[in-house]
Amino acid sequence: MAVYCRRADPFVIAVSPESSMNAVCRPPELAIIVPTFNEAGNVAAVVERVAACMGDRDWELVFVDDDSPDATAQAVRALGRDDRRVRCVQRIGRRGLSSACIEGILSTTAPVVAVMDADLQHDERLLPQMLQELKSENLDVVVGSRYVSGGGTPGWSRNRVRISRLATVFGQRFLAVDIKDPMSGFFMMTREAFDDTVRQLSGIGFKILLDILASSRRRLKVRELPFTFRERHSGESKLDSGVAWDYVMLLMDKTVGRYVPVRFIVFSLVGGLGVLVHMLTLALLFKGLGAGFAASQLTATLVAMSGNFFLNNYLTYRDRRLRGMKMIGGLLSFILACSVGAVANVGIAVYLFEADTFWVLSAVAGVIVGAVWNYAVSAVYTWNAASR
Ligand code: GDD
Ligand code: MN
């Protein structure tokens, strides 16, 4: 018998036939993780519809909210005050659908977990069937799929269909994932399978299922069940060009990331671009406007560093992007870190050169030491991202 510890029934423990605390407050068999950003207008409907379709199964809903300005977290907590099956994990100063799902899954003890969007585009009525098949067929993962027979995306523009298909083919080819809809954000899996993969996950961007399938060390038993992707209930999609960039980062991380951290690759590319910006600014000021060399070089350095800061803030550290006033402190700490990096760069290069090292090698060694320093120090002090 399923007995929920609702606030509304404070005496449930006393009256329950299973009168031990353990029996009454058993963990749910299914936790549904719902990442949210600005979904205040949807969360009540999610709770209502999930409750309506789950029958007497034991479940909980974990909303993982990235401190949405529309107060989604407060809305979830208000729902949780009436129903303890509804919980909120609120993350501050962080963004990202995948990492939100990972943290939501880590926050529950349920033996089976599902991931579902908050905007009701994923059909919650599929959840009972997913759970049943997962258990009866001994599967690791069940995917709500738009691309198996019976599923679909009615109402999508031709362009969106084309982009989605292209991204799917990229994922399938690059990461050797052979299911029809690895880009789906709607799936269920056993905790065991999740625990096996969690340390290998990239946690970048939107594609958590693809991340899981590509990271698993063993072949997961997967089944796809069709569903029809619905219209968004309320609010706006967060899909933008940044999401496409996140996808590129995920593909890089899952392929070359094994050897070099993907953030370091992007950071270095931005650095290379910075050299170009530096030379252009220098040429403009010194040659074009006739300014003095020292003043031109100093200005070019500051322009290149600032440009690099903004690009890194947008591309390399999207998930930890500094905004508003925090950007000023970030910019200053970045310039400071890179200045010390430049001193180290020149110091190492001169030291090697004077020890009879070929000039190109001396210079390259200096550049590498400077780049690694800039990367490591700015990761910690500018973007506060020590671990990843
Ligand atoms: N916590 C958190 N942080 N949640 C986020 C973030 C974020 O940075 N960005 C988006 N979300 C939440 C949204 O609030 C929503 O509940 C869900 O993630 C999906 O975001 P949408 O903006 O609705 O994305 P979509 O509809 O374009 O794409 C979805 O469907 C695709 C097809 O199934 C996603 O689930 C994709 O992963 C999926 O491929
Ligand atoms: Mn959506």
XYZ file of C-alpha atoms and ligand atoms in Angstrom:
428
model
C 0.000 0.000 0.000
C 1.362 3.387 -0.925
C 1.214 5.882 1.914
C 2.612 9.319 1.260
C 3.970 11.553 3.966
C 1.911 14.537 3.047
C 1.854 17.592 5.199
C -1.902 17.422 5.061
C -1.906 14.093 6.954
C 0.396 14.679 9.910
C -0.924 11.613 11.729
C -0.410 9.221 8.895
C 2.445 7.566 10.777
C 0.251 6.830 13.755
C -2.677 5.477 11.792
C -0.776 3.575 9.149
C -0.923 -0.192 9.364
C 2.774 -0.189 8.485
C 3.446 1.764 11.594
C 7.212 1.935 11.432
C 8.700 5.177 10.164
C 10.625 3.264 7.528
C 7.590 1.733 5.974
C 5.698 4.989 5.782
C 8.526 7.099 4.412
C 9.936 4.617 1.934
C 11.787 6.280 -0.906
C 9.693 6.491 -4.069
C 10.266 3.905 -6.767
C 10.493 6.603 -9.445
C 11.967 10.100 -9.315
C 11.097 12.388 -12.216
C 13.735 15.064 -12.660
C 12.533 18.259 -14.299
C 15.118 20.923 -15.198
C 13.653 24.410 -15.138
C 14.598 27.882 -16.197
C 11.761 30.422 -16.199
C 8.976 27.853 -16.075
C 6.848 29.334 -13.265
C 3.755 29.141 -15.490
C 4.214 25.391 -16.077
C 5.218 23.708 -12.836
C 1.730 23.394 -11.325
C 0.449 21.759 -14.516
C 3.384 19.320 -14.481
C 2.577 18.232 -10.922
C -1.110 17.909 -11.674
C -0.623 15.885 -14.855
C 2.014 13.591 -13.390
C -0.184 12.930 -10.353
C -3.106 12.198 -12.669
C -1.292 9.583 -14.741
C 0.805 7.770 -12.137
C -2.047 6.005 -10.327
C -0.938 4.526 -7.008
C 2.692 4.226 -8.016
C 5.178 5.788 -5.647
C 6.927 8.747 -7.265
C 8.526 12.114 -6.607
C 9.132 15.141 -8.791
C 12.471 16.914 -8.435
C 12.571 20.295 -10.109
C 16.121 21.565 -10.591
C 15.965 25.302 -11.072
C 18.862 27.569 -11.981
C 17.658 30.497 -9.915
C 15.119 31.615 -12.538
C 14.272 35.332 -12.407
C 10.562 34.446 -12.744
C 10.677 32.756 -9.308
C 10.110 29.202 -10.544
C 11.836 27.853 -7.423
C 9.392 29.636 -5.135
C 6.478 28.315 -7.189
C 7.828 24.765 -6.825
C 8.349 25.132 -3.097
C 4.807 26.426 -2.736
C 3.566 23.232 -4.435
C 5.871 21.180 -2.225
C 4.254 22.616 0.882
C 1.072 20.773 -0.050
C 2.682 17.668 -1.423
C 6.048 16.420 -0.235
C 6.490 14.396 -3.423
C 7.376 17.743 -5.002
C 10.919 18.958 -4.305
C 13.118 21.766 -5.517
C 16.874 21.849 -5.986
C 17.848 25.470 -6.544
C 21.257 26.175 -8.061
C 22.739 29.630 -7.776
C 25.281 31.101 -10.225
C 25.043 28.057 -12.517
C 23.315 27.249 -15.793
C 22.856 24.126 -17.857
C 20.154 21.587 -18.581
C 22.428 18.516 -18.451
C 24.235 19.403 -15.262
C 20.878 20.268 -13.658
C 19.559 16.781 -14.511
C 22.692 15.118 -13.150
C 22.408 16.981 -9.854
C 18.701 16.241 -9.643
C 19.341 12.527 -10.099
C 22.083 12.656 -7.475
C 19.667 14.284 -5.044
C 17.244 11.352 -4.937
C 17.401 7.817 -3.572
C 14.840 6.411 -6.019
C 15.994 3.230 -7.806
C 14.568 4.487 -11.102
C 14.899 8.025 -12.452
C 13.314 9.843 -15.368
C 14.123 13.169 -17.009
C 11.349 15.294 -18.470
C 11.000 18.914 -19.592
C 8.830 21.337 -17.635
C 6.939 22.773 -20.594
C 4.710 19.689 -21.141
C 6.201 18.995 -24.573
C 7.070 15.531 -23.287
C 4.034 13.303 -22.840
C 3.926 12.390 -19.147
C 1.343 9.687 -19.876
C 4.188 7.586 -21.266
C 5.842 7.385 -17.824
C 3.880 4.355 -16.492
C 4.626 2.356 -19.648
C 8.295 3.369 -19.527
C 8.502 2.185 -15.924
C 6.739 -1.062 -16.653
C 8.959 -1.929 -19.637
C 12.131 -0.897 -17.843
C 11.340 -3.350 -15.059
C 9.734 -6.222 -16.920
C 12.310 -6.292 -19.726
C 15.269 -5.634 -17.455
C 16.343 -2.615 -19.471
C 18.864 0.054 -18.501
C 17.224 2.932 -20.349
C 13.831 3.623 -21.923
C 13.704 6.604 -24.262
C 10.660 8.648 -25.232
C 11.391 8.821 -28.935
C 10.126 11.176 -31.625
C 11.751 9.197 -34.406
C 10.396 5.669 -34.062
C 7.173 4.652 -35.721
C 4.234 6.228 -33.902
C 6.227 9.202 -32.621
C 6.527 12.639 -34.153
C 6.974 16.372 -34.006
C 3.838 17.842 -35.574
C 3.901 21.576 -36.009
C 7.675 21.863 -36.376
C 8.937 24.079 -39.162
C 10.899 22.372 -41.945
C 13.983 24.184 -40.733
C 13.704 22.883 -37.194
C 13.165 19.328 -38.491
C 16.249 19.645 -40.687
C 18.440 20.993 -37.870
C 17.245 18.323 -35.451
C 17.925 15.554 -38.008
C 21.381 16.929 -38.740
C 22.310 17.159 -35.056
C 21.009 13.589 -34.588
C 23.146 12.228 -37.426
C 26.216 14.042 -36.039
C 25.633 12.507 -32.628
C 25.064 9.033 -34.034
C 28.175 9.145 -36.256
C 30.661 10.890 -33.988
C 29.712 9.137 -30.819
C 28.699 5.759 -32.261
C 25.276 5.874 -30.634
C 22.810 3.734 -32.568
C 19.346 4.686 -31.338
C 16.891 6.686 -33.435
C 16.476 9.671 -31.085
C 19.592 10.153 -28.942
C 18.781 13.890 -28.723
C 15.564 13.286 -26.825
C 15.343 14.987 -23.473
C 12.736 12.482 -22.244
C 13.932 9.163 -20.823
C 13.985 6.856 -17.840
C 16.822 4.742 -16.486
C 17.891 2.616 -13.563
C 20.008 4.174 -10.851
C 22.491 1.372 -11.357
C 23.096 2.345 -14.990
C 23.333 6.017 -14.039
C 25.809 5.342 -11.239
C 27.962 3.387 -13.696
C 28.255 6.393 -16.022
C 28.015 9.468 -13.826
C 31.771 9.963 -13.457
C 32.265 9.825 -17.217
C 29.608 12.417 -18.042
C 30.541 15.742 -19.620
C 27.480 17.504 -18.242
C 27.729 20.147 -20.969
C 24.702 21.727 -22.630
C 21.294 20.239 -23.438
C 21.942 16.658 -24.520
C 22.056 14.633 -21.345
C 20.780 11.378 -22.903
C 23.398 11.459 -25.654
C 26.024 12.180 -23.003
C 24.916 9.123 -21.004
C 24.748 6.784 -24.003
C 28.155 7.910 -25.279
C 29.822 7.769 -21.857
C 28.721 4.357 -20.688
C 31.530 1.847 -20.365
C 29.215 -1.058 -21.000
C 26.590 -1.499 -23.673
C 23.330 -0.280 -22.207
C 20.082 -2.107 -22.923
C 17.941 0.619 -24.456
C 14.400 0.654 -25.799
C 12.664 3.515 -27.570
C 8.952 4.137 -27.081
C 7.183 6.539 -29.437
C 5.592 9.758 -28.286
C 4.311 12.900 -29.929
C 6.243 16.042 -29.075
C 3.628 18.597 -27.997
C 3.433 22.355 -28.161
C 5.050 24.277 -25.308
C 2.446 24.937 -22.589
C 3.546 28.381 -21.382
C 6.712 30.495 -21.456
C 9.530 30.446 -23.991
C 12.056 27.943 -25.327
C 15.663 28.361 -24.195
C 16.978 26.898 -27.417
C 19.317 29.483 -28.985
C 22.600 29.640 -30.856
C 24.389 29.041 -27.564
C 22.772 25.621 -27.362
C 24.302 24.729 -30.735
C 27.686 25.824 -29.423
C 27.174 23.704 -26.291
C 26.490 20.761 -28.586
C 29.815 21.305 -30.376
C 31.524 21.440 -26.957
C 29.835 18.171 -25.959
C 30.926 16.428 -29.173
C 34.498 17.709 -28.653
C 34.514 16.659 -25.023
C 33.326 13.151 -25.842
C 35.988 12.707 -28.558
C 39.211 14.691 -27.961
C 38.249 15.657 -24.393
C 39.716 12.364 -23.238
C 43.174 13.760 -24.002
C 42.864 17.528 -23.507
C 40.114 19.296 -21.524
C 37.699 20.828 -23.990
C 37.671 24.111 -22.086
C 41.422 24.368 -22.550
C 41.052 23.808 -26.309
C 38.448 26.568 -26.591
C 40.461 28.834 -24.278
C 43.523 28.363 -26.514
C 41.535 29.050 -29.687
C 40.250 32.248 -28.127
C 43.842 33.090 -27.164
C 44.931 32.593 -30.797
C 42.196 34.946 -31.912
C 43.456 37.394 -29.276
C 46.862 37.513 -30.973
C 45.113 38.500 -34.184
C 43.107 41.209 -32.419
C 46.296 42.456 -30.793
C 48.157 42.759 -34.093
C 45.245 44.486 -35.819
C 44.856 47.020 -33.007
C 48.590 47.631 -32.912
C 48.751 48.158 -36.671
C 45.773 50.505 -36.558
C 47.187 52.658 -33.749
C 50.890 52.581 -34.572
C 50.843 52.496 -38.363
C 47.420 53.924 -39.093
C 47.075 56.693 -36.501
C 50.775 57.318 -35.859
C 50.606 56.743 -32.089
C 53.787 55.884 -30.155
C 54.825 52.208 -30.119
C 54.676 51.725 -26.343
C 51.220 53.304 -26.025
C 49.960 51.331 -29.045
C 51.345 48.055 -27.712
C 49.805 48.659 -24.262
C 46.414 49.544 -25.737
C 46.520 46.545 -28.082
C 47.314 44.281 -25.118
C 44.358 45.586 -23.107
C 41.999 45.381 -26.081
C 43.061 41.785 -26.824
C 42.764 40.758 -23.167
C 39.323 42.329 -22.817
C 38.161 40.706 -26.064
C 39.423 37.355 -24.806
C 37.642 37.813 -21.507
C 34.296 38.441 -23.179
C 34.712 35.563 -25.639
C 35.743 33.156 -22.890
C 32.868 34.345 -20.772
C 30.465 33.632 -23.622
C 31.986 30.480 -25.128
C 34.339 28.716 -22.708
C 32.395 29.377 -19.525
C 28.830 29.649 -20.790
C 27.603 27.639 -17.839
C 29.311 29.993 -15.375
C 28.845 33.166 -17.342
C 29.471 36.309 -15.305
C 26.798 38.926 -15.739
C 26.195 42.535 -14.707
C 28.584 44.011 -12.180
C 30.349 40.676 -11.716
C 31.807 41.139 -15.181
C 33.907 44.078 -13.993
C 35.599 42.070 -11.236
C 35.959 39.176 -13.675
C 37.598 41.355 -16.305
C 40.071 42.810 -13.789
C 41.032 39.408 -12.400
C 41.418 38.083 -15.948
C 43.726 40.935 -16.944
C 45.767 40.419 -13.775
C 46.064 36.671 -14.364
C 47.077 37.148 -17.999
C 49.633 39.819 -17.089
C 51.388 37.417 -14.761
C 51.074 34.772 -17.510
C 52.809 37.124 -19.934
C 55.697 37.658 -17.508
C 56.039 33.868 -17.092
C 55.865 33.412 -20.864
C 58.643 35.901 -21.558
C 60.728 34.673 -18.579
C 60.672 31.038 -19.724
C 61.284 31.908 -23.367
C 64.286 34.146 -22.547
C 65.695 31.587 -20.119
C 65.543 28.804 -22.745
C 66.837 31.041 -25.507
C 69.845 32.060 -23.418
C 70.484 28.400 -22.702
C 70.970 27.926 -26.462
C 67.516 26.578 -27.301
C 66.333 27.183 -30.865
C 64.424 30.494 -30.866
C 61.155 29.017 -32.175
C 61.152 26.308 -29.510
C 61.945 28.862 -26.790
C 59.039 31.009 -27.911
C 56.602 28.083 -28.162
C 57.586 26.856 -24.688
C 56.950 30.357 -23.314
C 53.557 30.546 -25.032
C 52.478 27.122 -23.702
C 53.505 27.930 -20.137
C 51.732 31.298 -20.359
C 48.563 29.735 -21.802
C 48.382 26.999 -19.184
C 48.928 29.572 -16.442
C 46.235 31.885 -17.822
C 43.821 28.995 -18.162
C 44.409 27.545 -14.716
C 44.414 30.829 -12.831
C 41.432 32.379 -14.596
C 39.440 29.144 -14.169
C 39.820 29.439 -10.412
C 39.805 33.185 -9.827
C 37.735 34.582 -12.686
C 35.161 31.862 -13.270
C 35.430 30.048 -9.986
C 35.506 26.670 -11.745
C 38.235 24.753 -9.975
C 37.076 21.243 -10.743
C 36.074 21.287 -14.404
N 17.952 24.039 -14.758
C 17.978 24.442 -16.038
N 19.036 25.195 -16.465
N 16.979 24.098 -16.865
C 17.045 24.521 -18.145
C 18.102 25.303 -18.655
C 19.151 25.662 -17.749
O 20.121 26.334 -18.078
N 17.847 25.561 -19.960
C 16.686 24.970 -20.254
N 16.181 24.351 -19.166
C 14.928 23.570 -19.039
C 13.699 24.305 -19.516
O 13.128 25.103 -18.514
C 12.807 23.147 -19.934
O 12.116 22.589 -18.844
C 13.800 22.128 -20.453
O 15.050 22.442 -19.862
C 13.917 22.148 -21.983
O 14.155 23.459 -22.413
P 13.411 24.084 -23.688
O 13.855 25.485 -23.817
O 11.953 23.822 -23.598
O 14.101 23.228 -24.829
P 13.516 22.634 -26.168
O 12.065 22.319 -26.077
O 13.941 23.485 -27.288
O 14.349 21.248 -26.252
C 13.966 20.126 -25.528
O 13.475 19.124 -26.323
C 14.401 18.544 -27.207
C 13.722 17.467 -27.967
O 13.264 16.484 -27.069
C 15.138 19.583 -24.702
O 14.680 18.566 -23.848
C 16.196 18.996 -25.578
O 17.204 18.378 -24.784
C 15.572 17.972 -26.473
O 16.520 17.534 -27.414
Mn 10.685 22.771 -24.738
